[in-house]
JSON list of C-alpha atoms in Angstrom, two decimals:
[
{"chain": "A", "resi": 118, "resn": "MET", "atom": "CA", "xyz": [85.84, 155.04, 99.38]},
{"chain": "A", "resi": 119, "resn": "LEU", "atom": "CA", "xyz": [87.76, 153.80, 96.22]},
{"chain": "A", "resi": 120, "resn": "LEU", "atom": "CA", "xyz": [89.93, 151.61, 98.51]},
{"chain": "A", "resi": 121, "resn": "LEU", "atom": "CA", "xyz": [86.66, 149.95, 99.85]},
{"chain": "A", "resi": 122, "resn": "ALA", "atom": "CA", "xyz": [85.57, 149.40, 96.36]},
{"chain": "A", "resi": 123, "resn": "SER", "atom": "CA", "xyz": [88.62, 147.88, 95.32]},
{"chain": "A", "resi": 124, "resn": "PHE", "atom": "CA", "xyz": [88.67, 145.61, 98.31]},
{"chain": "A", "resi": 125, "resn": "ALA", "atom": "CA", "xyz": [84.90, 144.52, 97.60]},
{"chain": "A", "resi": 126, "resn": "MET", "atom": "CA", "xyz": [85.92, 143.64, 94.15]},
{"chain": "A", "resi": 127, "resn": "SER", "atom": "CA", "xyz": [88.78, 141.69, 95.16]},
{"chain": "A", "resi": 128, "resn": "VAL", "atom": "CA", "xyz": [86.89, 139.46, 97.77]},
{"chain": "A", "resi": 129, "resn": "THR", "atom": "CA", "xyz": [84.46, 138.97, 95.12]},
{"chain": "A", "resi": 130, "resn": "THR", "atom": "CA", "xyz": [86.98, 137.74, 92.76]},
{"chain": "A", "resi": 131, "resn": "ALA", "atom": "CA", "xyz": [88.80, 135.43, 95.05]},
{"chain": "A", "resi": 132, "resn": "GLN", "atom": "CA", "xyz": [85.31, 133.72, 96.19]},
{"chain": "A", "resi": 133, "resn": "ALA", "atom": "CA", "xyz": [84.66, 132.88, 92.44]},
{"chain": "A", "resi": 134, "resn": "ARG", "atom": "CA", "xyz": [88.09, 131.23, 92.11]},
{"chain": "A", "resi": 135, "resn": "ILE", "atom": "CA", "xyz": [87.40, 128.55, 95.13]},
{"chain": "A", "resi": 136, "resn": "ASN", "atom": "CA", "xyz": [89.31, 125.26, 94.25]},
{"chain": "A", "resi": 137, "resn": "CYS", "atom": "CA", "xyz": [88.22, 122.18, 96.10]},
{"chain": "A", "resi": 138, "resn": "ASN", "atom": "CA", "xyz": [90.78, 119.89, 95.14]},
{"chain": "A", "resi": 139, "resn": "HIS", "atom": "CA", "xyz": [88.46, 117.15, 94.71]},
{"chain": "A", "resi": 140, "resn": "ASP", "atom": "CA", "xyz": [86.66, 117.42, 97.84]},
{"chain": "A", "resi": 141, "resn": "PRO", "atom": "CA", "xyz": [83.03, 116.70, 96.93]},
{"chain": "A", "resi": 142, "resn": "VAL", "atom": "CA", "xyz": [81.36, 118.50, 100.11]},
{"chain": "A", "resi": 143, "resn": "CYS", "atom": "CA", "xyz": [83.85, 121.82, 99.02]},
{"chain": "A", "resi": 144, "resn": "GLN", "atom": "CA", "xyz": [82.36, 121.64, 95.45]},
{"chain": "A", "resi": 145, "resn": "ALA", "atom": "CA", "xyz": [78.79, 120.91, 96.48]},
{"chain": "A", "resi": 146, "resn": "GLN", "atom": "CA", "xyz": [78.80, 124.13, 98.38]},
{"chain": "A", "resi": 147, "resn": "ARG", "atom": "CA", "xyz": [80.63, 126.19, 95.91]},
{"chain": "A", "resi": 148, "resn": "ASP", "atom": "CA", "xyz": [78.30, 124.90, 93.12]},
{"chain": "A", "resi": 149, "resn": "GLY", "atom": "CA", "xyz": [74.91, 124.81, 95.24]},
{"chain": "A", "resi": 150, "resn": "THR", "atom": "CA", "xyz": [74.64, 121.12, 94.50]},
{"chain": "A", "resi": 151, "resn": "THR", "atom": "CA", "xyz": [74.24, 117.95, 96.43]},
{"chain": "A", "resi": 152, "resn": "VAL", "atom": "CA", "xyz": [77.31, 115.85, 97.40]},
{"chain": "A", "resi": 153, "resn": "ALA", "atom": "CA", "xyz": [75.91, 112.92, 95.40]},
{"chain": "A", "resi": 154, "resn": "GLU", "atom": "CA", "xyz": [75.76, 115.11, 92.25]},
{"chain": "A", "resi": 155, "resn": "SER", "atom": "CA", "xyz": [79.16, 116.97, 92.86]},
{"chain": "A", "resi": 156, "resn": "LYS", "atom": "CA", "xyz": [80.90, 113.05, 93.15]},
{"chain": "A", "resi": 157, "resn": "ARG", "atom": "CA", "xyz": [79.28, 112.21, 89.97]},
{"chain": "A", "resi": 158, "resn": "ARG", "atom": "CA", "xyz": [80.68, 115.42, 88.22]},
{"chain": "A", "resi": 159, "resn": "ASP", "atom": "CA", "xyz": [83.84, 114.78, 89.48]},
{"chain": "A", "resi": 160, "resn": "THR", "atom": "CA", "xyz": [84.21, 111.03, 88.40]},
{"chain": "A", "resi": 161, "resn": "ALA", "atom": "CA", "xyz": [82.70, 111.60, 85.04]},
{"chain": "A", "resi": 162, "resn": "MET", "atom": "CA", "xyz": [85.34, 114.65, 84.83]},
{"chain": "A", "resi": 163, "resn": "THR", "atom": "CA", "xyz": [88.27, 112.60, 85.85]},
{"chain": "A", "resi": 164, "resn": "ALA", "atom": "CA", "xyz": [87.12, 109.97, 83.66]},
{"chain": "A", "resi": 165, "resn": "CYS", "atom": "CA", "xyz": [86.77, 111.86, 80.51]},
{"chain": "A", "resi": 166, "resn": "LEU", "atom": "CA", "xyz": [90.25, 113.55, 80.87]},
{"chain": "A", "resi": 167, "resn": "SER", "atom": "CA", "xyz": [91.94, 110.29, 82.11]},
{"chain": "A", "resi": 168, "resn": "ALA", "atom": "CA", "xyz": [90.82, 108.75, 78.73]},
{"chain": "A", "resi": 169, "resn": "VAL", "atom": "CA", "xyz": [92.94, 110.95, 76.77]},
{"chain": "A", "resi": 170, "resn": "GLY", "atom": "CA", "xyz": [95.87, 111.41, 79.42]},
{"chain": "A", "resi": 171, "resn": "TYR", "atom": "CA", "xyz": [95.60, 114.56, 81.09]},
{"chain": "A", "resi": 172, "resn": "THR", "atom": "CA", "xyz": [94.25, 115.43, 84.80]},
{"chain": "A", "resi": 173, "resn": "GLN", "atom": "CA", "xyz": [91.71, 118.21, 85.96]},
{"chain": "A", "resi": 174, "resn": "GLU", "atom": "CA", "xyz": [94.66, 120.25, 86.66]},
{"chain": "A", "resi": 175, "resn": "ASP", "atom": "CA", "xyz": [95.66, 120.08, 83.28]},
{"chain": "A", "resi": 176, "resn": "TRP", "atom": "CA", "xyz": [92.29, 121.32, 81.99]},
{"chain": "A", "resi": 177, "resn": "ARG", "atom": "CA", "xyz": [91.86, 124.33, 84.52]},
{"chain": "A", "resi": 178, "resn": "ASN", "atom": "CA", "xyz": [95.48, 125.12, 83.38]},
{"chain": "A", "resi": 179, "resn": "TYR", "atom": "CA", "xyz": [94.87, 124.88, 79.69]},
{"chain": "A", "resi": 180, "resn": "ARG", "atom": "CA", "xyz": [97.52, 122.21, 79.05]},
{"chain": "A", "resi": 181, "resn": "VAL", "atom": "CA", "xyz": [95.13, 119.97, 76.77]},
{"chain": "A", "resi": 182, "resn": "PRO", "atom": "CA", "xyz": [95.74, 120.23, 73.49]},
{"chain": "A", "resi": 183, "resn": "THR", "atom": "CA", "xyz": [93.08, 121.38, 71.10]},
{"chain": "A", "resi": 184, "resn": "VAL", "atom": "CA", "xyz": [93.04, 117.94, 69.65]},
{"chain": "A", "resi": 185, "resn": "TYR", "atom": "CA", "xyz": [92.16, 116.19, 72.62]},
{"chain": "A", "resi": 186, "resn": "ALA", "atom": "CA", "xyz": [90.11, 119.21, 74.21]},
{"chain": "A", "resi": 187, "resn": "GLY", "atom": "CA", "xyz": [87.41, 118.52, 71.46]},
{"chain": "A", "resi": 188, "resn": "LYS", "atom": "CA", "xyz": [86.92, 114.70, 72.64]},
{"chain": "A", "resi": 189, "resn": "VAL", "atom": "CA", "xyz": [87.03, 115.76, 76.06]},
{"chain": "A", "resi": 190, "resn": "ARG", "atom": "CA", "xyz": [84.12, 118.24, 75.73]},
{"chain": "A", "resi": 191, "resn": "SER", "atom": "CA", "xyz": [82.04, 115.75, 73.91]},
{"chain": "A", "resi": 192, "resn": "CYS", "atom": "CA", "xyz": [82.64, 113.39, 76.72]},
{"chain": "A", "resi": 193, "resn": "PHE", "atom": "CA", "xyz": [81.53, 115.92, 78.98]},
{"chain": "A", "resi": 194, "resn": "ALA", "atom": "CA", "xyz": [78.28, 116.37, 77.18]},
{"chain": "A", "resi": 195, "resn": "ARG", "atom": "CA", "xyz": [77.67, 112.79, 77.20]},
{"chain": "A", "resi": 196, "resn": "HIS", "atom": "CA", "xyz": [77.96, 113.16, 80.84]},
{"chain": "A", "resi": 197, "resn": "GLY", "atom": "CA", "xyz": [75.63, 116.08, 80.96]},
{"chain": "A", "resi": 198, "resn": "LEU", "atom": "CA", "xyz": [78.68, 118.35, 82.00]},
{"chain": "A", "resi": 199, "resn": "PRO", "atom": "CA", "xyz": [79.08, 121.88, 80.92]},
{"chain": "A", "resi": 200, "resn": "THR", "atom": "CA", "xyz": [81.62, 121.93, 78.07]},
{"chain": "A", "resi": 201, "resn": "ASN", "atom": "CA", "xyz": [83.29, 125.44, 78.44]}
]
C-alpha cells in the first residue's frame, strides 16, 4: 500500500514539471489555454528576458540575477504574465 501511494505521488510530481520547450500546443494543453494565448505568453516572456540578456531556461533555473529579475517581473506584469 505504501509503495502504491509513493508511486502515485511521483506520477503527480512528474506531471507538474512538464517542460514544453516553446511548443505552443504542449503549453496550451499543460496550462489549459488556447494555442494563441500560449504563443502570446511565450513571445512576451522571451521578449522580457531577452531585453536583459537572459533566456527562459535561465529564468526556470534561477540564473537571472536579482537586479534583472525585478525588471523582468515588471515586464511580465505589463504583458499580463504571472510574476512569480
